[in-house]
Amino acid sequence: MDKLNHIDWSENNMTSNVNKKFIRALKGEAVVPPPLWLMRQAGRHLEEYRALRAKNKNFLKFCYSPDLATEATLQPILRYGLDAAILFSDILVIPDALGQQVEFVSREGPKLDPVSKAEDLKIFDRSGLHDHLAPVYETITRIKKKLPKETSLIGFAGAPWTVATYMVEGGSSKDYQKTRTWAYQSPQSFSMLIDLLVDTTSDYLIRQIDAGVEAIQIFDSWAGVLPPGQFEQWALAPVKEIIRRICQSHPDIPVIGFPRGAGFQYVKYAKEAGVDAVSLDSTVPVEWAAENIQPICAVQGNLDNLALLAGGEIMEQEVCRILQAFSGGPFVFNLGHGILPETPVPHVERLVELVRARSTQDHG
Ligand code: CP3
């Protein structure tokens, strides 16, 4: 953190959000060169993160430590000078705060004590939600004091569908069979779980905004496994309701939706969810998205995280292709999914240089 203090970064708190590049792009402006941040920019690809993480082996405790989480959030900003920082936390703090047993096992990922029926939901208790999550709100306050004045802070949560898959499967899954069968066989009882997540996630995001985040991203990492009717019911409708509630108290805060793998349904989602932007995964053809989504809302994405890992000529071509397709409208440069731990730092440095060096003229 010492390094951060030596740079003349005035307090972020007092700066008007609306003039920041990132916010302007989300609000519909074609900003050139586009603002840039990277999903999972804070994390294991950074040696400084690995060193910090070694100070607390328990990942959830790490997330709930305002000191460590603030430093982890700022690390990629210090290294790369990106246009937005994302709060360091995890989508699984919600089940944890509700009283579900959640653990992160090294090299295996998250493990939860699974729920499978309405009866199991009785263990969940919303009464201590904000007390439990108070360290996250404190982290936001601290980050805001240290962020460069031109950098935006993004708050986030998992979408109800994606969080529900972890709660029902008991961790990561290949086929989401338990969750999807519950949703088909007993939609009424499954909607009790989704409704609980809509309530808690809305409250949680509103508190993040109260604490100082300037934009929200809702991660629906597993939306793409749902066929259209199910997508509408379990991915689109709950996110729409969360955004409606956020807008009631904070109408100006931009919201980015990330229904990863949604394919053609991105269009419906962009039209109906109430988002200011959608984050596109790398399977979405950029020319199609420029024609069909960018006129509806801002787009973010969609460099393949493996092209970044590979680096070299192929990465340069891909970056160029994306910039060219989206440069005429509102656009935020990002990956199609999170940065992989094996990604070399010089590849990220080169990416930042490429995005910043380009302007519309370069593409003719
Ligand atoms: O820069 C950032 O984006 C940091 C904040 C952040 C983390 N997780 C930190 C994290 C964010 C925004 C997330 C979101 C998240 N978490 C998602 C949605 C985005 C996506 O990637 O699809 C999901 C599905 C999770 C759940 C999760 N958290 C899993 C499945 C795992 C284990 C697998 C993995 O990537 O390690 C985590 C752990 C996790 N969350 C780590 C980090 C930095 C690695 C933990 C470590 O340091 O050991």
mmCIF file of C-alpha atoms and ligand atoms in Angstrom:
data_model
loop_
_atom_site.group_PDB
_atom_site.id
_atom_site.type_symbol
_atom_site.label_atom_id
_atom_site.label_comp_id
_atom_site.label_asym_id
_atom_site.label_seq_id
_atom_site.Cartn_x
_atom_site.Cartn_y
_atom_site.Cartn_z
ATOM 1 C CA MET A 1 0.000 0.000 0.000
ATOM 2 C CA ASP A 2 2.940 2.338 0.580
ATOM 3 C CA LYS A 3 3.393 2.795 -3.139
ATOM 4 C CA LEU A 4 -0.205 3.957 -3.482
ATOM 5 C CA ASN A 5 0.392 6.730 -0.980
ATOM 6 C CA HIS A 6 3.285 8.179 -2.944
ATOM 7 C CA ILE A 7 1.221 8.821 -6.031
ATOM 8 C CA ASP A 8 -0.761 12.037 -6.096
ATOM 9 C CA TRP A 9 -4.188 10.480 -6.090
ATOM 10 C CA SER A 10 -6.728 12.801 -4.567
ATOM 11 C CA GLU A 11 -9.638 11.333 -2.656
ATOM 12 C CA ASN A 12 -12.132 9.626 -4.883
ATOM 13 C CA ASN A 13 -15.101 10.450 -2.652
ATOM 14 C CA MET A 14 -15.567 14.006 -3.808
ATOM 15 C CA THR A 15 -15.248 13.413 -7.545
ATOM 16 C CA SER A 16 -18.347 13.470 -9.679
ATOM 17 C CA ASN A 17 -18.977 9.981 -11.042
ATOM 18 C CA VAL A 18 -20.610 11.101 -14.231
ATOM 19 C CA ASN A 19 -17.410 12.478 -15.753
ATOM 20 C CA LYS A 20 -15.549 9.219 -15.482
ATOM 21 C CA LYS A 21 -14.932 7.421 -18.768
ATOM 22 C CA PHE A 22 -16.300 4.134 -17.522
ATOM 23 C CA ILE A 23 -19.581 5.637 -16.318
ATOM 24 C CA ARG A 24 -19.984 7.685 -19.497
ATOM 25 C CA ALA A 25 -19.631 4.557 -21.628
ATOM 26 C CA LEU A 26 -22.184 2.672 -19.521
ATOM 27 C CA LYS A 27 -24.567 5.601 -19.923
ATOM 28 C CA GLY A 28 -24.413 5.291 -23.693
ATOM 29 C CA GLU A 29 -21.487 7.408 -24.879
ATOM 30 C CA ALA A 30 -19.008 6.076 -27.470
ATOM 31 C CA VAL A 31 -15.820 6.823 -25.526
ATOM 32 C CA VAL A 32 -12.538 6.625 -27.496
ATOM 33 C CA PRO A 33 -10.355 4.859 -26.566
ATOM 34 C CA PRO A 34 -12.841 2.727 -24.640
ATOM 35 C CA PRO A 35 -12.599 2.345 -20.880
ATOM 36 C CA LEU A 36 -10.994 -0.914 -19.821
ATOM 37 C CA TRP A 37 -11.135 -3.301 -16.880
ATOM 38 C CA LEU A 38 -10.833 -7.093 -16.671
ATOM 39 C CA MET A 39 -13.038 -9.597 -14.916
ATOM 40 C CA ARG A 40 -11.047 -11.232 -12.106
ATOM 41 C CA GLN A 41 -8.364 -8.568 -12.515
ATOM 42 C CA ALA A 42 -7.606 -8.994 -8.812
ATOM 43 C CA GLY A 43 -6.449 -12.509 -8.144
ATOM 44 C CA ARG A 44 -3.959 -15.240 -8.670
ATOM 45 C CA HIS A 45 -2.331 -14.042 -11.901
ATOM 46 C CA LEU A 46 -0.739 -11.296 -9.749
ATOM 47 C CA GLU A 47 2.216 -12.293 -7.574
ATOM 48 C CA GLU A 48 1.326 -9.501 -5.149
ATOM 49 C CA TYR A 49 -2.119 -11.080 -4.732
ATOM 50 C CA ARG A 50 -0.599 -14.504 -4.051
ATOM 51 C CA ALA A 51 1.648 -12.941 -1.411
ATOM 52 C CA LEU A 52 -1.280 -11.132 0.207
ATOM 53 C CA ARG A 53 -3.475 -14.219 0.093
ATOM 54 C CA ALA A 54 -0.767 -16.199 1.906
ATOM 55 C CA LYS A 55 -1.525 -13.975 4.918
ATOM 56 C CA ASN A 56 -4.962 -15.533 5.251
ATOM 57 C CA LYS A 57 -5.479 -19.092 4.085
ATOM 58 C CA ASN A 58 -9.228 -18.899 4.651
ATOM 59 C CA PHE A 59 -10.681 -17.281 1.519
ATOM 60 C CA LEU A 60 -13.918 -16.070 3.113
ATOM 61 C CA LYS A 61 -12.011 -14.514 6.020
ATOM 62 C CA PHE A 62 -9.766 -12.875 3.440
ATOM 63 C CA CYS A 63 -12.882 -11.421 1.742
ATOM 64 C CA TYR A 64 -14.196 -10.173 5.112
ATOM 65 C CA SER A 65 -10.928 -8.466 6.043
ATOM 66 C CA PRO A 66 -11.278 -4.798 4.981
ATOM 67 C CA ASP A 67 -7.488 -4.366 5.039
ATOM 68 C CA LEU A 68 -6.738 -7.336 2.793
ATOM 69 C CA ALA A 69 -9.768 -6.915 0.510
ATOM 70 C CA THR A 70 -8.966 -3.214 -0.003
ATOM 71 C CA GLU A 71 -5.400 -4.013 -0.930
ATOM 72 C CA ALA A 72 -6.458 -6.841 -3.280
ATOM 73 C CA THR A 73 -8.929 -4.483 -5.019
ATOM 74 C CA LEU A 74 -6.254 -1.824 -5.555
ATOM 75 C CA GLN A 75 -3.448 -4.114 -6.735
ATOM 76 C CA PRO A 76 -4.507 -4.345 -10.408
ATOM 77 C CA ILE A 77 -5.214 -0.593 -10.482
ATOM 78 C CA LEU A 78 -1.747 0.155 -9.229
ATOM 79 C CA ARG A 79 -0.154 -2.240 -11.690
ATOM 80 C CA TYR A 80 -2.177 -1.540 -14.837
ATOM 81 C CA GLY A 81 -3.985 1.773 -14.273
ATOM 82 C CA LEU A 82 -7.364 0.355 -15.364
ATOM 83 C CA ASP A 83 -10.490 2.538 -15.617
ATOM 84 C CA ALA A 84 -12.483 0.573 -13.047
ATOM 85 C CA ALA A 85 -11.735 -1.378 -9.899
ATOM 86 C CA ILE A 86 -14.023 -4.208 -8.806
ATOM 87 C CA LEU A 87 -14.685 -4.745 -5.134
ATOM 88 C CA PHE A 88 -12.714 -7.760 -3.938
ATOM 89 C CA SER A 89 -15.241 -10.253 -2.581
ATOM 90 C CA ASP A 90 -17.109 -13.285 -3.892
ATOM 91 C CA ILE A 91 -20.637 -14.130 -5.012
ATOM 92 C CA LEU A 92 -20.846 -16.827 -2.316
ATOM 93 C CA VAL A 93 -20.826 -14.369 0.608
ATOM 94 C CA ILE A 94 -24.627 -14.312 0.229
ATOM 95 C CA PRO A 95 -25.233 -18.004 1.046
ATOM 96 C CA ASP A 96 -22.593 -17.646 3.761
ATOM 97 C CA ALA A 97 -24.378 -14.620 5.236
ATOM 98 C CA LEU A 98 -27.684 -16.527 5.146
ATOM 99 C CA GLY A 99 -26.199 -19.261 7.309
ATOM 100 C CA GLN A 100 -25.309 -21.945 4.758
ATOM 101 C CA GLN A 101 -22.019 -23.728 5.373
ATOM 102 C CA VAL A 102 -19.592 -22.382 2.709
ATOM 103 C CA GLU A 103 -15.929 -23.251 2.390
ATOM 104 C CA PHE A 104 -13.313 -22.696 -0.303
ATOM 105 C CA VAL A 105 -11.082 -25.714 -0.636
ATOM 106 C CA SER A 106 -7.703 -25.067 -2.198
ATOM 107 C CA ARG A 107 -7.503 -26.391 -5.797
ATOM 108 C CA GLU A 108 -11.085 -27.703 -5.584
ATOM 109 C CA GLY A 109 -13.170 -24.539 -5.329
ATOM 110 C CA PRO A 110 -16.233 -23.824 -3.230
ATOM 111 C CA LYS A 111 -17.962 -26.494 -1.130
ATOM 112 C CA LEU A 112 -21.414 -25.844 0.353
ATOM 113 C CA ASP A 113 -23.734 -27.918 2.486
ATOM 114 C CA PRO A 114 -26.373 -28.401 -0.256
ATOM 115 C CA VAL A 115 -30.095 -27.629 -0.052
ATOM 116 C CA SER A 116 -32.560 -29.596 -2.178
ATOM 117 C CA LYS A 117 -36.124 -28.751 -1.087
ATOM 118 C CA ALA A 118 -38.317 -26.019 0.405
ATOM 119 C CA GLU A 119 -37.938 -27.536 3.878
ATOM 120 C CA ASP A 120 -34.151 -26.968 3.749
ATOM 121 C CA LEU A 121 -34.645 -23.236 3.270
ATOM 122 C CA LYS A 122 -35.781 -22.920 6.883
ATOM 123 C CA ILE A 123 -32.160 -22.755 8.028
ATOM 124 C CA PHE A 124 -31.713 -19.441 6.251
ATOM 125 C CA ASP A 125 -31.894 -16.361 8.393
ATOM 126 C CA ARG A 126 -31.915 -12.904 6.861
ATOM 127 C CA SER A 127 -31.873 -11.023 10.155
ATOM 128 C CA GLY A 128 -28.087 -10.829 10.465
ATOM 129 C CA LEU A 129 -27.386 -10.212 6.783
ATOM 130 C CA HIS A 130 -25.988 -6.700 6.991
ATOM 131 C CA ASP A 131 -24.058 -7.322 10.208
ATOM 132 C CA HIS A 132 -22.421 -10.281 8.543
ATOM 133 C CA LEU A 133 -21.645 -8.260 5.423
ATOM 134 C CA ALA A 134 -20.566 -5.111 7.290
ATOM 135 C CA PRO A 135 -16.854 -5.778 6.512
ATOM 136 C CA VAL A 136 -17.707 -5.638 2.788
ATOM 137 C CA TYR A 137 -19.324 -2.214 3.205
ATOM 138 C CA GLU A 138 -16.324 -1.077 5.252
ATOM 139 C CA THR A 139 -14.020 -2.299 2.460
ATOM 140 C CA ILE A 140 -15.914 -0.125 -0.040
ATOM 141 C CA THR A 141 -15.485 2.954 2.173
ATOM 142 C CA ARG A 142 -11.746 2.318 2.429
ATOM 143 C CA ILE A 143 -11.278 1.666 -1.295
ATOM 144 C CA LYS A 144 -13.039 4.918 -2.142
ATOM 145 C CA LYS A 145 -10.510 6.845 -0.068
ATOM 146 C CA LYS A 146 -7.598 5.361 -1.977
ATOM 147 C CA LEU A 147 -8.778 5.048 -5.572
ATOM 148 C CA PRO A 148 -7.406 7.455 -8.195
ATOM 149 C CA LYS A 149 -10.020 10.088 -8.885
ATOM 150 C CA GLU A 150 -10.620 9.001 -12.474
ATOM 151 C CA THR A 151 -11.154 5.331 -11.557
ATOM 152 C CA SER A 152 -14.650 3.959 -10.936
ATOM 153 C CA LEU A 153 -15.530 1.376 -8.315
ATOM 154 C CA ILE A 154 -17.767 -1.531 -9.340
ATOM 155 C CA GLY A 155 -19.836 -3.424 -6.778
ATOM 156 C CA PHE A 156 -21.215 -6.833 -7.640
ATOM 157 C CA ALA A 157 -23.254 -9.863 -6.725
ATOM 158 C CA GLY A 158 -24.076 -13.188 -8.305
ATOM 159 C CA ALA A 159 -27.459 -13.438 -10.020
ATOM 160 C CA PRO A 160 -29.989 -15.589 -8.119
ATOM 161 C CA TRP A 161 -29.804 -18.427 -10.672
ATOM 162 C CA THR A 162 -26.014 -18.755 -10.510
ATOM 163 C CA VAL A 163 -25.866 -18.474 -6.713
ATOM 164 C CA ALA A 164 -28.703 -21.021 -6.452
ATOM 165 C CA THR A 165 -26.689 -23.532 -8.533
ATOM 166 C CA TYR A 166 -23.871 -23.426 -5.960
ATOM 167 C CA MET A 167 -26.350 -23.678 -3.077
ATOM 168 C CA VAL A 168 -28.137 -26.683 -4.569
ATOM 169 C CA GLU A 169 -25.230 -28.547 -6.194
ATOM 170 C CA GLY A 170 -23.034 -27.941 -3.145
ATOM 171 C CA GLY A 171 -20.282 -26.399 -5.279
ATOM 172 C CA SER A 172 -19.304 -26.120 -8.926
ATOM 173 C CA SER A 173 -21.086 -28.469 -11.294
ATOM 174 C CA LYS A 174 -20.816 -29.838 -14.818
ATOM 175 C CA ASP A 175 -24.503 -30.262 -15.633
ATOM 176 C CA TYR A 176 -26.543 -28.439 -12.906
ATOM 177 C CA GLN A 177 -28.754 -31.503 -12.826
ATOM 178 C CA LYS A 178 -30.029 -31.128 -9.258
ATOM 179 C CA THR A 179 -30.839 -27.446 -9.615
ATOM 180 C CA ARG A 180 -32.468 -27.806 -13.002
ATOM 181 C CA THR A 181 -34.526 -30.830 -11.962
ATOM 182 C CA TRP A 182 -35.778 -28.985 -8.867
ATOM 183 C CA ALA A 183 -36.709 -25.989 -11.043
ATOM 184 C CA TYR A 184 -38.647 -28.205 -13.492
ATOM 185 C CA GLN A 185 -40.327 -30.517 -11.000
ATOM 186 C CA SER A 186 -41.254 -28.050 -8.322
ATOM 187 C CA PRO A 187 -41.090 -24.507 -9.662
ATOM 188 C CA GLN A 188 -43.078 -23.161 -6.723
ATOM 189 C CA SER A 189 -40.675 -24.390 -4.094
ATOM 190 C CA PHE A 190 -37.607 -23.524 -6.220
ATOM 191 C CA SER A 191 -38.952 -19.992 -6.582
ATOM 192 C CA MET A 192 -38.859 -19.690 -2.781
ATOM 193 C CA LEU A 193 -35.071 -20.021 -3.017
ATOM 194 C CA ILE A 194 -34.879 -17.608 -5.961
ATOM 195 C CA ASP A 195 -37.140 -15.078 -4.178
ATOM 196 C CA LEU A 196 -34.965 -15.246 -1.068
ATOM 197 C CA LEU A 197 -31.939 -14.514 -3.260
ATOM 198 C CA VAL A 198 -33.738 -11.652 -5.015
ATOM 199 C CA ASP A 199 -34.528 -10.069 -1.630
ATOM 200 C CA THR A 200 -31.076 -10.482 -0.106
ATOM 201 C CA THR A 201 -29.168 -9.596 -3.270
ATOM 202 C CA SER A 202 -31.186 -6.409 -3.815
ATOM 203 C CA ASP A 203 -30.612 -5.306 -0.209
ATOM 204 C CA TYR A 204 -26.934 -6.193 -0.439
ATOM 205 C CA LEU A 205 -26.393 -4.239 -3.668
ATOM 206 C CA ILE A 206 -28.289 -1.212 -2.352
ATOM 207 C CA ARG A 207 -26.000 -1.222 0.695
ATOM 208 C CA GLN A 208 -22.941 -1.443 -1.573
ATOM 209 C CA ILE A 209 -24.183 1.648 -3.422
ATOM 210 C CA ASP A 210 -24.865 3.452 -0.127
ATOM 211 C CA ALA A 211 -21.264 2.665 0.847
ATOM 212 C CA GLY A 212 -19.905 4.176 -2.380
ATOM 213 C CA VAL A 213 -19.790 1.834 -5.388
ATOM 214 C CA GLU A 214 -20.488 3.701 -8.631
ATOM 215 C CA ALA A 215 -21.729 0.863 -10.847
ATOM 216 C CA ILE A 216 -22.998 -2.675 -10.331
ATOM 217 C CA GLN A 217 -22.255 -5.893 -12.190
ATOM 218 C CA ILE A 218 -24.571 -8.884 -11.776
ATOM 219 C CA PHE A 219 -22.773 -12.135 -12.645
ATOM 220 C CA ASP A 220 -25.004 -14.860 -14.059
ATOM 221 C CA SER A 221 -22.163 -17.178 -14.967
ATOM 222 C CA TRP A 222 -24.399 -20.199 -15.572
ATOM 223 C CA ALA A 223 -27.364 -18.516 -17.302
ATOM 224 C CA GLY A 224 -26.290 -20.196 -20.539
ATOM 225 C CA VAL A 225 -27.360 -23.686 -19.461
ATOM 226 C CA LEU A 226 -31.034 -22.658 -19.403
ATOM 227 C CA PRO A 227 -33.356 -23.166 -22.412
ATOM 228 C CA PRO A 228 -35.435 -20.090 -23.377
ATOM 229 C CA GLY A 229 -38.498 -20.528 -21.087
ATOM 230 C CA GLN A 230 -36.317 -21.407 -18.121
ATOM 231 C CA PHE A 231 -33.919 -18.576 -18.936
ATOM 232 C CA GLU A 232 -36.779 -16.110 -18.803
ATOM 233 C CA GLN A 233 -38.110 -17.455 -15.525
ATOM 234 C CA TRP A 234 -34.901 -18.062 -13.568
ATOM 235 C CA ALA A 235 -32.290 -15.776 -15.117
ATOM 236 C CA LEU A 236 -34.077 -12.789 -16.649
ATOM 237 C CA ALA A 237 -37.038 -12.224 -14.281
ATOM 238 C CA PRO A 238 -35.085 -12.291 -10.970
ATOM 239 C CA VAL A 239 -32.393 -9.933 -12.301
ATOM 240 C CA LYS A 240 -35.074 -7.602 -13.656
ATOM 241 C CA GLU A 241 -36.662 -7.462 -10.201
ATOM 242 C CA ILE A 242 -33.305 -6.753 -8.510
ATOM 243 C CA ILE A 243 -32.626 -3.905 -10.949
ATOM 244 C CA ARG A 244 -36.144 -2.499 -10.429
ATOM 245 C CA ARG A 245 -35.474 -2.340 -6.684
ATOM 246 C CA ILE A 246 -32.029 -0.785 -7.112
ATOM 247 C CA CYS A 247 -33.521 1.844 -9.433
ATOM 248 C CA GLN A 248 -36.162 2.781 -6.873
ATOM 249 C CA SER A 249 -33.541 4.043 -4.451
ATOM 250 C CA HIS A 250 -30.624 4.727 -6.836
ATOM 251 C CA PRO A 251 -31.958 5.523 -10.313
ATOM 252 C CA ASP A 252 -28.632 6.809 -11.660
ATOM 253 C CA ILE A 253 -26.376 3.879 -10.813
ATOM 254 C CA PRO A 254 -25.507 1.952 -13.982
ATOM 255 C CA VAL A 255 -26.007 -1.803 -13.918
ATOM 256 C CA ILE A 256 -24.131 -4.303 -16.087
ATOM 257 C CA GLY A 257 -25.739 -7.709 -16.573
ATOM 258 C CA PHE A 258 -23.621 -10.733 -17.464
ATOM 259 C CA PRO A 259 -25.865 -13.617 -18.557
ATOM 260 C CA ARG A 260 -22.884 -15.672 -19.663
ATOM 261 C CA GLY A 261 -23.619 -18.062 -22.531
ATOM 262 C CA ALA A 262 -27.052 -16.520 -23.228
ATOM 263 C CA GLY A 263 -26.483 -16.532 -27.027
ATOM 264 C CA PHE A 264 -29.480 -15.127 -28.899
ATOM 265 C CA GLN A 265 -31.184 -14.411 -25.596
ATOM 266 C CA TYR A 266 -28.739 -11.584 -24.985
ATOM 267 C CA VAL A 267 -31.082 -9.420 -27.073
ATOM 268 C CA LYS A 268 -34.142 -10.141 -24.950
ATOM 269 C CA TYR A 269 -32.084 -9.671 -21.798
ATOM 270 C CA ALA A 270 -30.694 -6.332 -23.027
ATOM 271 C CA LYS A 271 -34.219 -5.147 -23.858
ATOM 272 C CA GLU A 272 -36.046 -6.348 -20.777
ATOM 273 C CA ALA A 273 -33.771 -6.699 -17.743
ATOM 274 C CA GLY A 274 -33.335 -2.966 -17.220
ATOM 275 C CA VAL A 275 -29.552 -3.087 -17.601
ATOM 276 C CA ASP A 276 -27.414 -0.174 -18.824
ATOM 277 C CA ALA A 277 -24.920 -2.625 -20.326
ATOM 278 C CA VAL A 278 -24.459 -6.309 -21.008
ATOM 279 C CA SER A 279 -21.169 -8.109 -20.651
ATOM 280 C CA LEU A 280 -20.640 -10.415 -23.632
ATOM 281 C CA ASP A 281 -18.915 -13.777 -23.364
ATOM 282 C CA SER A 282 -16.377 -14.685 -26.060
ATOM 283 C CA THR A 283 -18.770 -16.875 -28.070
ATOM 284 C CA VAL A 284 -20.849 -13.830 -29.087
ATOM 285 C CA PRO A 285 -19.943 -12.648 -32.628
ATOM 286 C CA VAL A 286 -18.931 -9.002 -32.334
ATOM 287 C CA GLU A 287 -20.508 -7.823 -35.608
ATOM 288 C CA TRP A 288 -23.821 -9.396 -34.578
ATOM 289 C CA ALA A 289 -23.644 -7.744 -31.147
ATOM 290 C CA ALA A 290 -22.741 -4.359 -32.657
ATOM 291 C CA GLU A 291 -25.816 -4.579 -34.852
ATOM 292 C CA ASN A 292 -28.286 -6.159 -32.460
ATOM 293 C CA ILE A 293 -27.266 -5.233 -28.922
ATOM 294 C CA GLN A 294 -25.285 -1.994 -29.026
ATOM 295 C CA PRO A 295 -28.323 -0.015 -30.257
ATOM 296 C CA ILE A 296 -30.211 -1.197 -27.138
ATOM 297 C CA CYS A 297 -27.551 -0.721 -24.461
ATOM 298 C CA ALA A 298 -23.800 -0.452 -23.914
ATOM 299 C CA VAL A 299 -21.728 -3.596 -24.410
ATOM 300 C CA GLN A 300 -18.742 -4.894 -22.510
ATOM 301 C CA GLY A 301 -16.354 -7.694 -23.418
ATOM 302 C CA ASN A 302 -15.498 -9.972 -25.078
ATOM 303 C CA LEU A 303 -11.854 -10.989 -25.527
ATOM 304 C CA ASP A 304 -11.318 -14.725 -25.037
ATOM 305 C CA ASN A 305 -9.412 -15.152 -21.768
ATOM 306 C CA LEU A 306 -7.328 -17.841 -23.480
ATOM 307 C CA ALA A 307 -6.300 -15.416 -26.250
ATOM 308 C CA LEU A 308 -4.977 -13.180 -23.470
ATOM 309 C CA LEU A 309 -3.199 -16.113 -21.864
ATOM 310 C CA ALA A 310 -1.682 -17.089 -25.245
ATOM 311 C CA GLY A 311 -0.637 -13.511 -26.045
ATOM 312 C CA GLY A 312 1.322 -12.567 -29.195
ATOM 313 C CA GLU A 313 -0.077 -11.977 -32.654
ATOM 314 C CA ILE A 314 -3.374 -13.788 -32.092
ATOM 315 C CA MET A 315 -4.182 -11.645 -29.085
ATOM 316 C CA GLU A 316 -3.361 -8.477 -31.015
ATOM 317 C CA GLN A 317 -5.667 -9.530 -33.876
ATOM 318 C CA GLU A 318 -8.510 -10.366 -31.533
ATOM 319 C CA VAL A 319 -8.191 -7.071 -29.642
ATOM 320 C CA CYS A 320 -8.202 -5.183 -32.926
ATOM 321 C CA ARG A 321 -11.270 -7.027 -34.190
ATOM 322 C CA ILE A 322 -13.229 -6.248 -31.026
ATOM 323 C CA LEU A 323 -12.197 -2.583 -30.972
ATOM 324 C CA GLN A 324 -13.126 -2.206 -34.601
ATOM 325 C CA ALA A 325 -16.566 -3.755 -34.222
ATOM 326 C CA PHE A 326 -17.611 -1.793 -31.141
ATOM 327 C CA SER A 327 -15.861 1.546 -31.553
ATOM 328 C CA GLY A 328 -18.917 3.246 -33.060
ATOM 329 C CA GLY A 329 -21.079 2.888 -29.958
ATOM 330 C CA PRO A 330 -20.988 2.621 -26.173
ATOM 331 C CA PHE A 331 -18.386 0.032 -25.240
ATOM 332 C CA VAL A 332 -16.210 -1.082 -22.331
ATOM 333 C CA PHE A 333 -13.245 -3.298 -23.154
ATOM 334 C CA ASN A 334 -13.112 -6.492 -21.072
ATOM 335 C CA LEU A 335 -12.695 -10.243 -21.322
ATOM 336 C CA GLY A 336 -15.467 -12.717 -22.110
ATOM 337 C CA HIS A 337 -14.877 -14.356 -18.700
ATOM 338 C CA GLY A 338 -12.435 -13.982 -15.828
ATOM 339 C CA ILE A 339 -8.685 -13.697 -16.307
ATOM 340 C CA LEU A 340 -7.018 -17.093 -15.778
ATOM 341 C CA PRO A 341 -4.452 -17.541 -12.985
ATOM 342 C CA GLU A 342 -1.756 -18.664 -15.466
ATOM 343 C CA THR A 343 -1.996 -15.423 -17.502
ATOM 344 C CA PRO A 344 1.405 -13.698 -17.778
ATOM 345 C CA VAL A 345 1.440 -10.100 -16.531
ATOM 346 C CA PRO A 346 3.271 -8.842 -19.693
ATOM 347 C CA HIS A 347 0.317 -10.036 -21.793
ATOM 348 C CA VAL A 348 -2.041 -7.912 -19.718
ATOM 349 C CA GLU A 349 0.354 -4.946 -19.963
ATOM 350 C CA ARG A 350 0.413 -5.325 -23.742
ATOM 351 C CA LEU A 351 -3.391 -5.539 -23.847
ATOM 352 C CA VAL A 352 -3.727 -2.286 -21.909
ATOM 353 C CA GLU A 353 -1.233 -0.618 -24.233
ATOM 354 C CA LEU A 354 -3.121 -1.831 -27.323
ATOM 355 C CA VAL A 355 -6.539 -0.692 -26.135
ATOM 356 C CA ARG A 356 -5.221 2.695 -25.045
ATOM 357 C CA ALA A 357 -3.243 3.265 -28.249
ATOM 358 C CA ARG A 358 -6.153 2.679 -30.580
ATOM 359 C CA SER A 359 -8.653 5.251 -31.653
ATOM 360 C CA THR A 360 -11.447 5.102 -34.222
ATOM 361 C CA GLN A 361 -9.103 6.580 -36.855
ATOM 362 C CA ASP A 362 -6.765 3.598 -36.543
ATOM 363 C CA HIS A 363 -9.507 1.346 -37.792
ATOM 364 C CA GLY A 364 -10.486 3.491 -40.710
HETATM 365 O O1 CP3 B 1 -11.117 -9.095 -9.617
HETATM 366 C C1 CP3 B 1 -12.129 -9.728 -9.271
HETATM 367 O O2 CP3 B 1 -13.025 -9.994 -10.071
HETATM 368 C C2 CP3 B 1 -12.169 -10.176 -7.839
HETATM 369 C C3 CP3 B 1 -13.499 -10.352 -7.222
HETATM 370 C C4 CP3 B 1 -14.226 -11.647 -7.562
HETATM 371 C C5 CP3 B 1 -13.892 -12.961 -7.101
HETATM 372 N N1 CP3 B 1 -14.889 -13.811 -7.485
HETATM 373 C C6 CP3 B 1 -12.704 -13.322 -6.322
HETATM 374 C C7 CP3 B 1 -12.285 -14.750 -6.269
HETATM 375 C C8 CP3 B 1 -15.396 -11.753 -8.299
HETATM 376 C C9 CP3 B 1 -16.138 -10.649 -9.059
HETATM 377 C C10 CP3 B 1 -15.817 -13.123 -8.227
HETATM 378 C C11 CP3 B 1 -17.062 -13.606 -8.844
HETATM 379 C C12 CP3 B 1 -17.373 -15.039 -8.823
HETATM 380 N N2 CP3 B 1 -17.096 -15.962 -7.851
HETATM 381 C C13 CP3 B 1 -18.145 -15.688 -9.833
HETATM 382 C C14 CP3 B 1 -18.769 -15.014 -11.040
HETATM 383 C C15 CP3 B 1 -17.768 -14.740 -12.109
HETATM 384 C C16 CP3 B 1 -17.251 -15.965 -12.802
HETATM 385 O O3 CP3 B 1 -16.022 -16.165 -12.735
HETATM 386 O O4 CP3 B 1 -18.026 -16.708 -13.422
HETATM 387 C C17 CP3 B 1 -18.261 -17.033 -9.461
HETATM 388 C C18 CP3 B 1 -18.993 -18.121 -10.255
HETATM 389 C C19 CP3 B 1 -17.601 -17.213 -8.213
HETATM 390 C C20 CP3 B 1 -17.526 -18.452 -7.391
HETATM 391 C C21 CP3 B 1 -16.127 -18.879 -7.151
HETATM 392 N N3 CP3 B 1 -15.202 -18.170 -6.393
HETATM 393 C C22 CP3 B 1 -15.493 -20.062 -7.584
HETATM 394 C C23 CP3 B 1 -16.158 -21.125 -8.459
HETATM 395 C C24 CP3 B 1 -14.180 -20.052 -7.091
HETATM 396 C C25 CP3 B 1 -13.154 -21.154 -7.228
HETATM 397 C C26 CP3 B 1 -12.588 -21.205 -8.574
HETATM 398 C C27 CP3 B 1 -11.577 -20.116 -8.779
HETATM 399 O O5 CP3 B 1 -11.699 -19.354 -9.753
HETATM 400 O O6 CP3 B 1 -10.680 -20.056 -7.949
HETATM 401 C C28 CP3 B 1 -13.999 -18.833 -6.378
HETATM 402 C C29 CP3 B 1 -12.774 -18.363 -5.687
HETATM 403 C C30 CP3 B 1 -12.288 -16.978 -5.965
HETATM 404 N N4 CP3 B 1 -13.062 -15.856 -6.038
HETATM 405 C C31 CP3 B 1 -10.926 -16.581 -6.132
HETATM 406 C C32 CP3 B 1 -10.913 -15.202 -6.324
HETATM 407 C C33 CP3 B 1 -9.713 -14.316 -6.514
HETATM 408 C C34 CP3 B 1 -9.712 -17.508 -6.038
HETATM 409 C C35 CP3 B 1 -9.530 -17.819 -4.600
HETATM 410 C C36 CP3 B 1 -8.107 -17.884 -4.139
HETATM 411 O O7 CP3 B 1 -7.428 -16.849 -4.018
HETATM 412 O O8 CP3 B 1 -7.690 -18.993 -3.822
#
